[in-house]
Short mmCIF file of C-alpha atoms in Angstrom, two decimals:
data_model
loop_
_atom_site.label_atom_id
_atom_site.label_comp_id
_atom_site.label_asym_id
_atom_site.label_seq_id
_atom_site.Cartn_x
_atom_site.Cartn_y
_atom_site.Cartn_z
CA MET A 546 31.52 10.41 -73.94
CA GLN A 547 29.93 10.66 -77.36
CA GLU A 548 26.30 11.43 -78.22
CA LEU A 549 23.75 8.61 -78.15
CA THR A 550 23.80 8.02 -81.89
CA LYS A 551 25.25 9.39 -85.10
CA LEU A 552 22.67 7.61 -87.20
CA PRO A 553 20.52 9.77 -89.49
CA ALA A 554 16.83 10.14 -88.73
CA ALA A 555 16.14 7.71 -91.54
CA ALA A 556 15.26 4.07 -92.12
CA GLY A 557 17.84 1.30 -92.19
CA ILE A 558 17.89 -2.47 -92.64
CA SER A 559 19.60 -5.46 -91.03
CA LEU A 560 22.76 -6.19 -92.99
CA LYS A 561 23.27 -9.85 -93.83
CA PRO A 562 26.14 -11.31 -95.91
CA GLU A 563 23.51 -12.29 -98.49
CA TYR A 564 23.06 -8.57 -99.20
CA PHE A 565 26.73 -7.57 -99.48
CA ASP A 566 26.80 -7.53 -103.28
CA SER A 567 23.44 -5.77 -103.58
CA ILE A 568 24.67 -2.82 -101.51
CA ASN A 569 27.01 -1.86 -104.36
CA HIS A 570 23.90 -0.95 -106.38
CA CYS A 571 21.89 0.66 -103.57
CA LEU A 572 20.62 4.09 -104.63
CA GLU A 573 18.72 5.01 -101.46
CA THR A 574 19.81 8.16 -99.66
CA ASN A 575 20.28 8.33 -95.89
CA ILE A 576 20.10 4.55 -95.59
CA TRP A 577 22.05 2.86 -92.82
CA PHE A 578 22.73 -0.72 -91.80
CA GLU A 579 22.86 -2.70 -88.59
CA VAL A 580 24.78 -5.90 -87.83
CA HIS A 581 24.90 -8.26 -84.88
CA ALA A 582 28.20 -7.82 -83.10
CA GLU A 583 28.65 -11.52 -82.40
CA ASN A 584 28.82 -12.29 -86.14
CA TYR A 585 31.97 -10.17 -86.45
CA LEU A 586 33.99 -10.89 -83.29
CA ILE A 587 36.87 -12.22 -85.38
CA GLN A 588 40.46 -11.12 -85.99
CA GLY A 589 40.09 -10.78 -89.76
CA GLY A 590 38.74 -12.48 -92.85
CA PRO A 591 36.54 -11.50 -95.82
CA ARG A 592 33.30 -10.94 -93.85
CA LEU A 593 34.91 -8.38 -91.56
CA GLU A 594 36.70 -6.75 -94.49
CA ARG A 595 33.40 -6.33 -96.36
CA LEU A 596 31.79 -4.75 -93.29
CA GLN A 597 34.71 -2.34 -93.03
CA ASP A 598 34.29 -1.40 -96.70
CA ILE A 599 30.55 -0.81 -96.26
CA ALA A 600 31.17 1.28 -93.13
CA ARG A 601 33.24 3.69 -95.24
CA ASN A 602 30.15 4.56 -97.28
CA PHE A 603 27.17 4.03 -94.96
CA PRO A 604 26.48 4.57 -91.23
CA ILE A 605 26.73 1.30 -89.31
CA SER A 606 24.91 0.42 -86.09
CA ILE A 607 26.28 -2.53 -84.13
CA HIS A 608 23.74 -4.51 -82.12
CA GLY A 609 24.95 -6.88 -79.39
CA VAL A 610 23.11 -9.96 -78.22
CA GLY A 611 25.59 -11.61 -75.85
CA ALA A 612 26.66 -9.13 -73.15
CA SER A 613 24.01 -10.37 -70.69
CA LEU A 614 23.56 -6.87 -69.26
CA GLY A 615 20.57 -7.97 -67.19
CA GLY A 616 22.15 -11.13 -65.82
CA PRO A 617 23.21 -11.75 -62.22
CA GLU A 618 26.94 -11.63 -63.00
CA PRO A 619 29.36 -9.00 -64.34
CA ILE A 620 29.98 -9.01 -68.08
CA ASN A 621 32.57 -11.51 -69.28
CA PRO A 622 35.83 -9.47 -69.63
CA ALA A 623 36.82 -11.45 -72.74
CA HIS A 624 33.53 -10.49 -74.39
CA ILE A 625 34.06 -6.81 -73.57
CA LYS A 626 37.55 -7.01 -75.08
CA ARG A 627 36.21 -8.52 -78.31
CA LEU A 628 33.49 -5.86 -78.57
CA THR A 629 36.02 -3.09 -77.98
CA ASN A 630 38.26 -4.50 -80.69
CA LEU A 631 35.34 -4.65 -83.14
CA LEU A 632 34.40 -1.01 -82.57
CA ASN A 633 38.04 -0.03 -83.05
CA LEU A 634 38.03 -1.79 -86.43
CA VAL A 635 34.63 -0.65 -87.73
CA PRO A 636 33.42 2.98 -87.70
CA THR A 637 30.28 2.72 -85.57
CA ALA A 638 27.44 5.25 -85.51
CA ALA A 639 25.59 3.55 -82.63
CA PHE A 640 25.99 0.55 -80.35
CA SER A 641 23.08 -1.20 -78.68
CA GLU A 642 22.43 -4.21 -76.44
CA HIS A 643 19.48 -6.04 -74.95
CA ILE A 644 18.26 -5.79 -71.39
CA ALA A 645 18.40 -9.54 -70.99
CA TRP A 646 20.09 -12.41 -69.25
CA SER A 647 21.99 -14.47 -71.82
CA GLY A 648 24.82 -16.17 -69.98
CA THR A 649 26.08 -17.53 -66.67
CA GLU A 650 29.37 -18.96 -65.40
CA GLY A 651 31.02 -18.45 -68.78
CA ASN A 652 28.29 -20.30 -70.67
CA TYR A 653 26.03 -18.61 -73.20
CA LEU A 654 22.33 -19.43 -73.39
CA ALA A 655 20.60 -19.92 -76.73
CA ASN A 656 18.06 -17.26 -75.89
CA LEU A 657 17.55 -13.85 -74.30
CA MET A 658 16.13 -14.61 -70.86
CA PRO A 659 14.03 -12.00 -68.99
CA THR A 660 15.68 -9.63 -66.55
CA PRO A 661 13.87 -9.24 -63.20
CA VAL A 662 12.40 -5.75 -62.88
CA THR A 663 13.58 -5.31 -59.28
CA LEU A 664 15.74 -2.84 -57.38
CA GLU A 665 18.47 -5.44 -56.95
CA SER A 666 18.47 -6.19 -60.66
CA LEU A 667 18.42 -2.47 -61.47
CA ASN A 668 21.67 -1.90 -59.61
CA LYS A 669 23.40 -4.92 -61.15
CA THR A 670 22.25 -4.00 -64.65
CA ALA A 671 23.35 -0.38 -64.19
CA HIS A 672 26.80 -1.60 -63.10
CA ASN A 673 27.08 -3.77 -66.22
CA ILE A 674 26.01 -0.92 -68.49
CA GLN A 675 28.54 1.42 -66.92
CA GLN A 676 31.28 -1.19 -67.29
CA LEU A 677 30.52 -1.68 -70.97
CA GLN A 678 30.23 2.06 -71.66
CA GLU A 679 33.56 2.74 -70.01
CA ALA A 680 35.24 0.07 -72.13
CA LEU A 681 33.63 1.26 -75.38
CA GLN A 682 34.05 4.94 -74.48
CA ARG A 683 30.52 5.77 -75.60
CA PRO A 684 26.96 5.63 -74.30
CA ILE A 685 25.07 2.54 -75.45
CA LEU A 686 21.41 2.05 -76.29
CA ILE A 687 19.47 -0.56 -74.31
CA GLU A 688 16.59 -2.48 -75.89
CA ASN A 689 13.28 -3.40 -74.29
CA PRO A 690 12.51 -7.15 -74.37
CA ALA A 691 9.67 -9.14 -75.89
CA ASN A 692 7.76 -10.57 -72.93
CA TYR A 693 5.87 -13.85 -72.90
CA LEU A 694 4.75 -13.97 -69.25
CA ASN A 695 3.80 -11.51 -66.55
CA PHE A 696 6.50 -11.27 -63.88
CA LYS A 697 6.15 -9.50 -60.56
CA GLY A 698 8.53 -6.60 -60.06
CA ASP A 699 9.26 -3.51 -58.02
CA MET A 700 8.38 -1.13 -60.88
CA SER A 701 7.08 -1.07 -64.42
CA GLU A 702 9.39 -1.91 -67.31
CA PRO A 703 9.52 1.67 -68.69
CA GLU A 704 10.33 2.90 -65.16
CA PHE A 705 13.12 0.32 -65.03
CA MET A 706 14.47 1.47 -68.40
CA MET A 707 14.33 5.16 -67.51
CA SER A 708 16.04 4.49 -64.15
CA LEU A 709 18.90 2.87 -66.06
CA VAL A 710 19.10 5.94 -68.32
CA ARG A 711 19.34 8.27 -65.31
CA LYS A 712 21.89 6.09 -63.49
CA THR A 713 24.23 5.46 -66.43
CA GLY A 714 23.66 8.07 -69.14
CA CYS A 715 22.75 5.35 -71.65
CA GLY A 716 19.95 5.72 -74.18
CA ILE A 717 17.02 3.56 -75.26
CA LEU A 718 16.46 1.47 -78.35
CA LEU A 719 12.69 1.11 -78.52
CA ASP A 720 11.81 -2.16 -80.21
CA VAL A 721 8.24 -1.49 -81.29
CA ASN A 722 7.75 -5.09 -82.38
CA ASN A 723 8.81 -6.30 -78.93
CA LEU A 724 6.40 -3.82 -77.34
CA PHE A 725 3.56 -5.00 -79.60
CA ILE A 726 4.32 -8.62 -78.66
CA SER A 727 4.50 -7.81 -74.94
CA ALA A 728 1.18 -5.97 -75.13
CA ASN A 729 -0.46 -8.95 -76.82
CA ASN A 730 1.07 -11.55 -74.50
CA THR A 731 0.87 -9.79 -71.13
CA GLY A 732 -1.83 -7.14 -71.53
CA ILE A 733 0.27 -4.02 -70.92
CA ASP A 734 -0.82 -0.73 -72.50
CA PRO A 735 1.72 0.03 -75.26
CA GLN A 736 0.68 3.67 -75.58
CA ARG A 737 1.19 4.28 -71.87
CA TYR A 738 4.54 2.47 -72.07
CA ILE A 739 5.70 4.83 -74.82
CA GLU A 740 4.46 7.92 -72.99
CA ASN A 741 6.57 6.95 -69.95
CA LEU A 742 9.76 7.16 -72.03
CA ASP A 743 11.64 10.46 -72.28
CA PRO A 744 11.92 11.28 -76.02
CA ALA A 745 15.41 12.70 -75.41
CA SER A 746 16.59 9.24 -74.33
CA LEU A 747 15.54 7.53 -77.58
CA GLY A 748 18.34 6.83 -80.04
CA GLU A 749 16.87 4.17 -82.32
CA ILE A 750 13.71 2.20 -83.08
CA HIS A 751 13.38 -1.40 -84.29
CA ILE A 752 10.44 -2.86 -86.15
CA ALA A 753 10.17 -6.45 -87.35
CA GLY A 754 7.82 -9.26 -88.22
CA HIS A 755 6.53 -11.77 -85.68
CA SER A 756 4.63 -15.04 -85.76
CA ALA A 757 2.08 -16.94 -83.70
CA ASP A 758 3.28 -19.78 -81.49
CA PRO A 759 2.46 -23.08 -83.25
CA ILE A 760 0.80 -24.48 -80.11
CA GLU A 761 -0.45 -21.46 -78.16
CA LYS A 762 -1.98 -19.60 -81.10
CA ASP A 763 -2.70 -16.44 -79.08
CA LEU A 764 0.97 -16.12 -78.08
CA LEU A 765 3.15 -14.02 -80.38
CA ILE A 766 6.82 -14.87 -80.94
CA ASP A 767 9.58 -12.40 -81.82
CA SER A 768 10.65 -14.41 -84.88
CA HIS A 769 11.95 -11.70 -87.28
CA ASP A 770 10.93 -13.92 -90.18
CA ASN A 771 7.91 -12.08 -91.64
CA ASP A 772 6.95 -8.71 -93.04
CA VAL A 773 6.12 -6.04 -90.47
CA SER A 774 2.47 -6.35 -89.46
CA LYS A 775 -0.07 -3.54 -89.72
CA GLY A 776 -0.35 -3.45 -85.93
CA VAL A 777 3.38 -2.79 -85.60
CA TRP A 778 3.27 -0.11 -88.31
CA ASP A 779 0.42 1.61 -86.45
CA LEU A 780 2.32 1.43 -83.15
CA LEU A 781 5.43 2.87 -84.84
CA ASP A 782 3.34 5.82 -86.00
CA LYS A 783 2.12 6.38 -82.44
CA ALA A 784 5.65 6.06 -81.06
CA MET A 785 7.01 8.72 -83.40
CA SER A 786 4.12 11.00 -82.49
CA HIS A 787 5.63 11.01 -78.99
CA ILE A 788 9.32 10.65 -79.81
CA GLY A 789 9.58 12.50 -83.11
CA PRO A 790 11.43 11.33 -86.24
CA CYS A 791 14.40 9.12 -85.44
CA PRO A 792 16.41 6.19 -86.90
CA VAL A 793 14.15 3.18 -87.62
CA LEU A 794 15.51 -0.28 -88.44
CA ILE A 795 13.70 -2.98 -90.42
CA GLU A 796 14.93 -6.06 -88.56
CA ARG A 797 14.94 -9.31 -90.53
CA ASP A 798 16.93 -12.37 -89.41
CA ALA A 799 15.23 -15.38 -91.02
CA ASN A 800 13.28 -16.28 -94.16
CA LEU A 801 15.25 -13.51 -95.86
CA PRO A 802 13.60 -11.79 -98.83
CA THR A 803 15.56 -10.37 -101.74
CA PHE A 804 17.32 -7.08 -101.13
CA ASP A 805 14.85 -5.23 -103.38
CA VAL A 806 11.87 -6.55 -101.40
CA LEU A 807 13.43 -5.49 -98.10
CA ILE A 808 14.23 -2.06 -99.54
CA LYS A 809 10.54 -1.60 -100.38
CA GLU A 810 9.63 -2.26 -96.74
CA ARG A 811 12.43 0.06 -95.65
CA ASN A 812 11.00 2.80 -97.88
CA MET A 813 7.61 2.44 -96.15
CA ALA A 814 9.36 3.29 -92.88
CA GLN A 815 11.13 6.20 -94.57
CA LYS A 816 7.80 7.65 -95.73
CA LEU A 817 6.50 7.52 -92.17
CA ILE A 818 9.65 9.21 -90.86
CA ASN A 819 9.32 11.93 -93.51
CA ALA A 820 5.68 12.51 -92.54
CA HIS A 821 6.68 13.08 -88.92
CA LYS A 822 9.50 15.39 -90.03
CA GLU A 823 6.91 17.52 -91.82
CA VAL A 824 4.74 17.63 -88.70
CA THR A 825 7.74 18.62 -86.57
CA SER A 826 8.78 21.36 -88.99
CA HIS A 827 5.32 22.96 -88.76
CA GLU A 828 5.14 22.95 -84.97
#
């Protein structure tokens, strides 16, 4: 199979149709874009055609939200077929999915439900990852969740993730915003979490904005509707100190700013990546 990612060690942004026209005037070098797979599981049309055009000029990462890798059932074969068709139509530098439970009995849930961190769940999730990788003919990246409650398990979450890497040959998408939220909500040590990940398994990083729950003010929600917080920027810096420079995505899904504003935030991430490249080059 292919390498984990063909994305540059640079900063990218979530690609929304609202930004299609602005990309024609984008002057940034090494920029890349990520889209949600489920927004493009169609046979044709102008949106897919624009994505294909953009993929001819920029690296594209495709991020799935509906495979339900961590659910109790095998992946829906029809969903696998649609994903395979999409990757055949769009040159794809990396493909990622969540470790989550998002569907059952052919019905999709309106959320990413937590996957039990148990030996039984580990084997089922590994089977689903292998099934998807075989269909796509590439290793995928699996994303750590944002946790809102403490659940009992047979191992820690990073141990669960690394076990999946060893069993399937997949890689990890470290969502630093999710890790920051989980640390706030459940009390885990984010630095220890990062240190338990093998840097060689990391293919991509996500950062995003979050918000406080309107009722439980101390609870953070993975809302993707704000600027990246200082705490997440600081945790990203610590993560790259362990992992090294790698692709970093500014994830924004709601309350969208103008393209120029998002590019400014993207360039902040690029400066941090460049700083870690300089450190690496002197070691």
